[in-house]
Coordinates of C-alpha atoms in Angstrom, one line a residue:
M1 CA 20.5 -13.4 -28.5
S2 CA 20.8 -16.6 -26.6
K3 CA 19.7 -19.8 -28.4
G4 CA 17.2 -20.7 -25.6
I5 CA 15.4 -17.4 -25.9
H6 CA 12.4 -16.8 -28.1
L7 CA 11.6 -13.2 -29.2
Y8 CA 8.1 -12.1 -30.1
K9 CA 7.3 -8.4 -30.5
N10 CA 10.1 -7.3 -28.2
F11 CA 9.2 -10.0 -25.6
N12 CA 11.9 -12.4 -24.7
S13 CA 10.9 -15.8 -23.2
L14 CA 12.4 -19.2 -22.7
S15 CA 11.7 -21.0 -26.0
T16 CA 10.7 -24.1 -24.0
N17 CA 7.8 -22.2 -22.4
T18 CA 5.9 -20.5 -25.3
T19 CA 5.7 -19.9 -29.0
A20 CA 4.9 -16.8 -31.1
E21 CA 1.7 -18.4 -32.1
Y22 CA 0.6 -18.9 -28.6
I23 CA 1.4 -15.3 -27.5
A24 CA -0.5 -14.0 -30.5
S25 CA -3.5 -16.2 -29.5
L26 CA -3.8 -14.4 -26.2
Q27 CA -5.3 -11.5 -28.2
S28 CA -8.5 -13.6 -28.4
F29 CA -8.3 -14.9 -24.7
E30 CA -11.6 -14.2 -23.0
V31 CA -11.0 -12.3 -19.8
R32 CA -13.7 -12.7 -17.1
D33 CA -14.6 -10.0 -14.7
S34 CA -13.5 -12.1 -11.7
D35 CA -10.0 -12.9 -13.2
V36 CA -7.0 -11.6 -11.3
F37 CA -3.7 -11.0 -13.1
L38 CA -0.4 -10.6 -11.2
V39 CA 1.9 -8.7 -13.6
S40 CA 5.5 -8.0 -12.9
Y41 CA 9.0 -7.7 -14.4
P42 CA 11.1 -10.9 -13.6
K43 CA 12.8 -11.0 -10.2
S44 CA 10.4 -8.4 -8.7
G45 CA 9.1 -10.7 -6.0
T46 CA 6.6 -12.4 -8.2
I47 CA 6.6 -15.8 -6.5
W48 CA 6.2 -14.1 -3.1
A49 CA 3.2 -12.0 -4.3
Q50 CA 1.8 -15.2 -5.9
Q51 CA 1.8 -16.9 -2.5
I52 CA 0.1 -13.9 -0.8
I53 CA -2.6 -13.7 -3.5
T54 CA -3.3 -17.5 -3.6
S55 CA -3.4 -17.5 0.3
I56 CA -6.1 -14.8 0.2
Y57 CA -8.1 -16.8 -2.3
E58 CA -7.7 -20.1 -0.4
L59 CA -9.1 -18.4 2.8
D60 CA -12.2 -17.7 0.7
G61 CA -12.4 -21.4 -0.4
H62 CA -11.0 -20.9 -3.9
V63 CA -8.0 -22.6 -5.7
T64 CA -7.8 -25.3 -3.0
E65 CA -7.9 -28.1 -5.6
Y66 CA -4.4 -27.1 -6.8
F67 CA -1.2 -27.9 -5.0
T68 CA 1.6 -25.6 -6.3
N69 CA 1.8 -21.8 -7.0
S70 CA 2.1 -22.5 -10.7
Q71 CA -1.1 -24.6 -10.6
K72 CA -3.0 -22.1 -8.5
M73 CA -1.8 -19.1 -10.4
P74 CA -0.4 -20.3 -13.7
W75 CA 1.8 -18.2 -16.0
L76 CA -0.5 -16.8 -18.8
E77 CA 2.3 -16.8 -21.4
W78 CA 3.4 -20.4 -20.8
V79 CA 1.8 -22.6 -23.5
W80 CA 1.8 -25.8 -21.5
G81 CA -0.5 -24.3 -18.9
C82 CA -3.4 -23.8 -21.4
A83 CA -3.1 -27.3 -23.0
G84 CA -6.5 -28.5 -24.1
G85 CA -8.2 -25.3 -23.0
A86 CA -7.3 -25.8 -19.4
Y87 CA -7.4 -22.0 -18.7
T88 CA -10.9 -21.8 -20.2
R89 CA -12.2 -24.6 -18.0
R90 CA -10.8 -23.2 -14.7
P91 CA -13.6 -22.1 -12.3
S92 CA -13.9 -18.4 -11.4
P93 CA -12.1 -16.6 -10.0
R94 CA -9.1 -17.5 -12.2
L95 CA -5.7 -16.3 -11.0
F96 CA -2.9 -15.7 -13.5
T97 CA 0.7 -14.5 -13.3
S98 CA 2.5 -12.8 -16.2
H99 CA 5.7 -11.0 -17.2
L100 CA 4.0 -9.9 -20.5
S101 CA 4.0 -6.2 -21.5
Q102 CA 0.6 -4.5 -21.8
V103 CA 0.5 -4.8 -25.6
L104 CA 0.7 -8.6 -25.4
M105 CA -1.9 -9.0 -22.7
P106 CA -5.4 -10.0 -23.7
P107 CA -7.3 -6.9 -24.8
G108 CA -10.2 -7.7 -22.4
L109 CA -7.9 -6.5 -19.5
M110 CA -8.0 -3.0 -20.8
D111 CA -11.8 -3.2 -21.4
K112 CA -12.5 -3.0 -17.6
K113 CA -12.6 -6.8 -17.2
G114 CA -10.5 -8.6 -14.6
K115 CA -8.2 -7.1 -12.0
I116 CA -4.5 -6.4 -12.2
V117 CA -2.0 -6.5 -9.3
Y118 CA 1.1 -4.8 -10.6
L119 CA 4.3 -5.5 -8.6
M120 CA 7.3 -3.2 -9.0
R121 CA 10.8 -3.4 -7.5
N122 CA 13.5 -0.8 -7.3
P123 CA 15.4 -1.2 -10.7
K124 CA 18.8 -1.4 -9.0
D125 CA 17.7 -4.3 -6.7
N126 CA 15.7 -5.9 -9.6
M127 CA 18.7 -5.8 -11.9
T128 CA 21.1 -7.2 -9.3
S129 CA 18.7 -10.1 -8.5
Y130 CA 18.1 -10.8 -12.2
Y131 CA 21.8 -10.8 -12.8
H132 CA 22.5 -13.5 -10.2
F133 CA 19.4 -15.5 -11.4
S134 CA 20.5 -15.4 -15.0
K135 CA 23.7 -17.1 -14.2
T136 CA 21.7 -20.2 -13.0
L137 CA 19.5 -20.6 -16.1
A138 CA 20.8 -23.8 -17.8
G139 CA 21.2 -23.7 -21.6
L140 CA 21.1 -19.9 -21.8
E141 CA 23.9 -17.5 -22.5
T142 CA 25.4 -16.3 -19.2
P143 CA 26.6 -12.7 -19.0
Q144 CA 30.4 -12.5 -18.8
S145 CA 30.2 -9.5 -16.5
F146 CA 27.8 -7.3 -14.6
A147 CA 28.6 -4.6 -17.2
Q148 CA 27.5 -6.8 -20.0
F149 CA 24.3 -7.8 -18.1
F150 CA 23.6 -4.1 -17.4
E151 CA 23.7 -3.4 -21.2
W152 CA 21.4 -6.4 -21.8
Y153 CA 19.0 -5.2 -19.1
L154 CA 18.7 -1.7 -20.6
T155 CA 18.3 -3.0 -24.2
G156 CA 16.3 -6.1 -23.7
N157 CA 18.9 -8.4 -25.2
G158 CA 20.4 -11.6 -23.8
T159 CA 18.1 -13.2 -21.3
C160 CA 16.4 -9.9 -20.4
L161 CA 13.0 -8.7 -21.3
H162 CA 12.5 -5.2 -22.5
L163 CA 11.3 -3.0 -19.7
H164 CA 7.6 -2.9 -19.9
Y165 CA 6.0 -1.4 -16.8
L166 CA 2.7 0.3 -16.5
P167 CA 0.8 1.9 -19.4
N168 CA 1.6 5.6 -20.1
D169 CA 0.1 8.3 -17.9
D170 CA -2.8 8.9 -20.3
D171 CA -4.0 5.3 -19.7
Q172 CA -3.4 5.3 -15.9
E173 CA -6.7 7.0 -15.0
E174 CA -8.8 4.6 -17.0
S175 CA -7.1 1.5 -15.4
S176 CA -6.6 2.8 -11.9
D177 CA -9.9 1.4 -10.5
K178 CA -8.9 -2.1 -11.4
T179 CA -5.1 -1.9 -11.0
L180 CA -3.4 -2.3 -7.6
K181 CA 0.2 -1.3 -7.6
F182 CA 2.7 -2.7 -5.0
E183 CA 6.3 -1.9 -4.6
H184 CA 8.5 -4.8 -3.4
Q185 CA 10.3 -2.7 -0.7
T186 CA 7.0 -1.3 0.6
L187 CA 5.6 -4.8 1.1
N188 CA 8.7 -5.8 3.0
V189 CA 8.3 -2.9 5.4
Q190 CA 4.6 -3.5 5.9
M191 CA 4.9 -7.2 6.5

């Protein structure tokens, strides 16, 4: 495990972005009915989807007081974004981005509160993109080869997160009315 990675309940994160205590505190995070969560595995087109979602909300007159994607649609798991209760004070609708697995997300999301936009990407394309991206992360262990990265990717070691994707099939029916699923390649073709 790389020195710059923080592990909490099988979730790897940059240690500069979060703490175990903060991730645990999300279990008491109050989800509003108007909240929107963009959830994806890293390198799935998250920033692109963030831009699309924030553009839609800007057309409706929301999030215009913020300047960057990370301000308009902050990362739920990054501790610096919630400093001093900033998330709680945000006006509705609040927009969030996350790479967290379902078990680490605020329980209110599974209680029919909020909306989820789930972005997926072909695993081969995702892994290739993530491999090249991981070589640019300063201070983190760089894979020596694609074969090593492939092993990390499948096991959740190194700079990789454990694969987390959607809840199991039994949970899908319950969440289907508030979960919108997009595939990266489908969006490319439709745009």
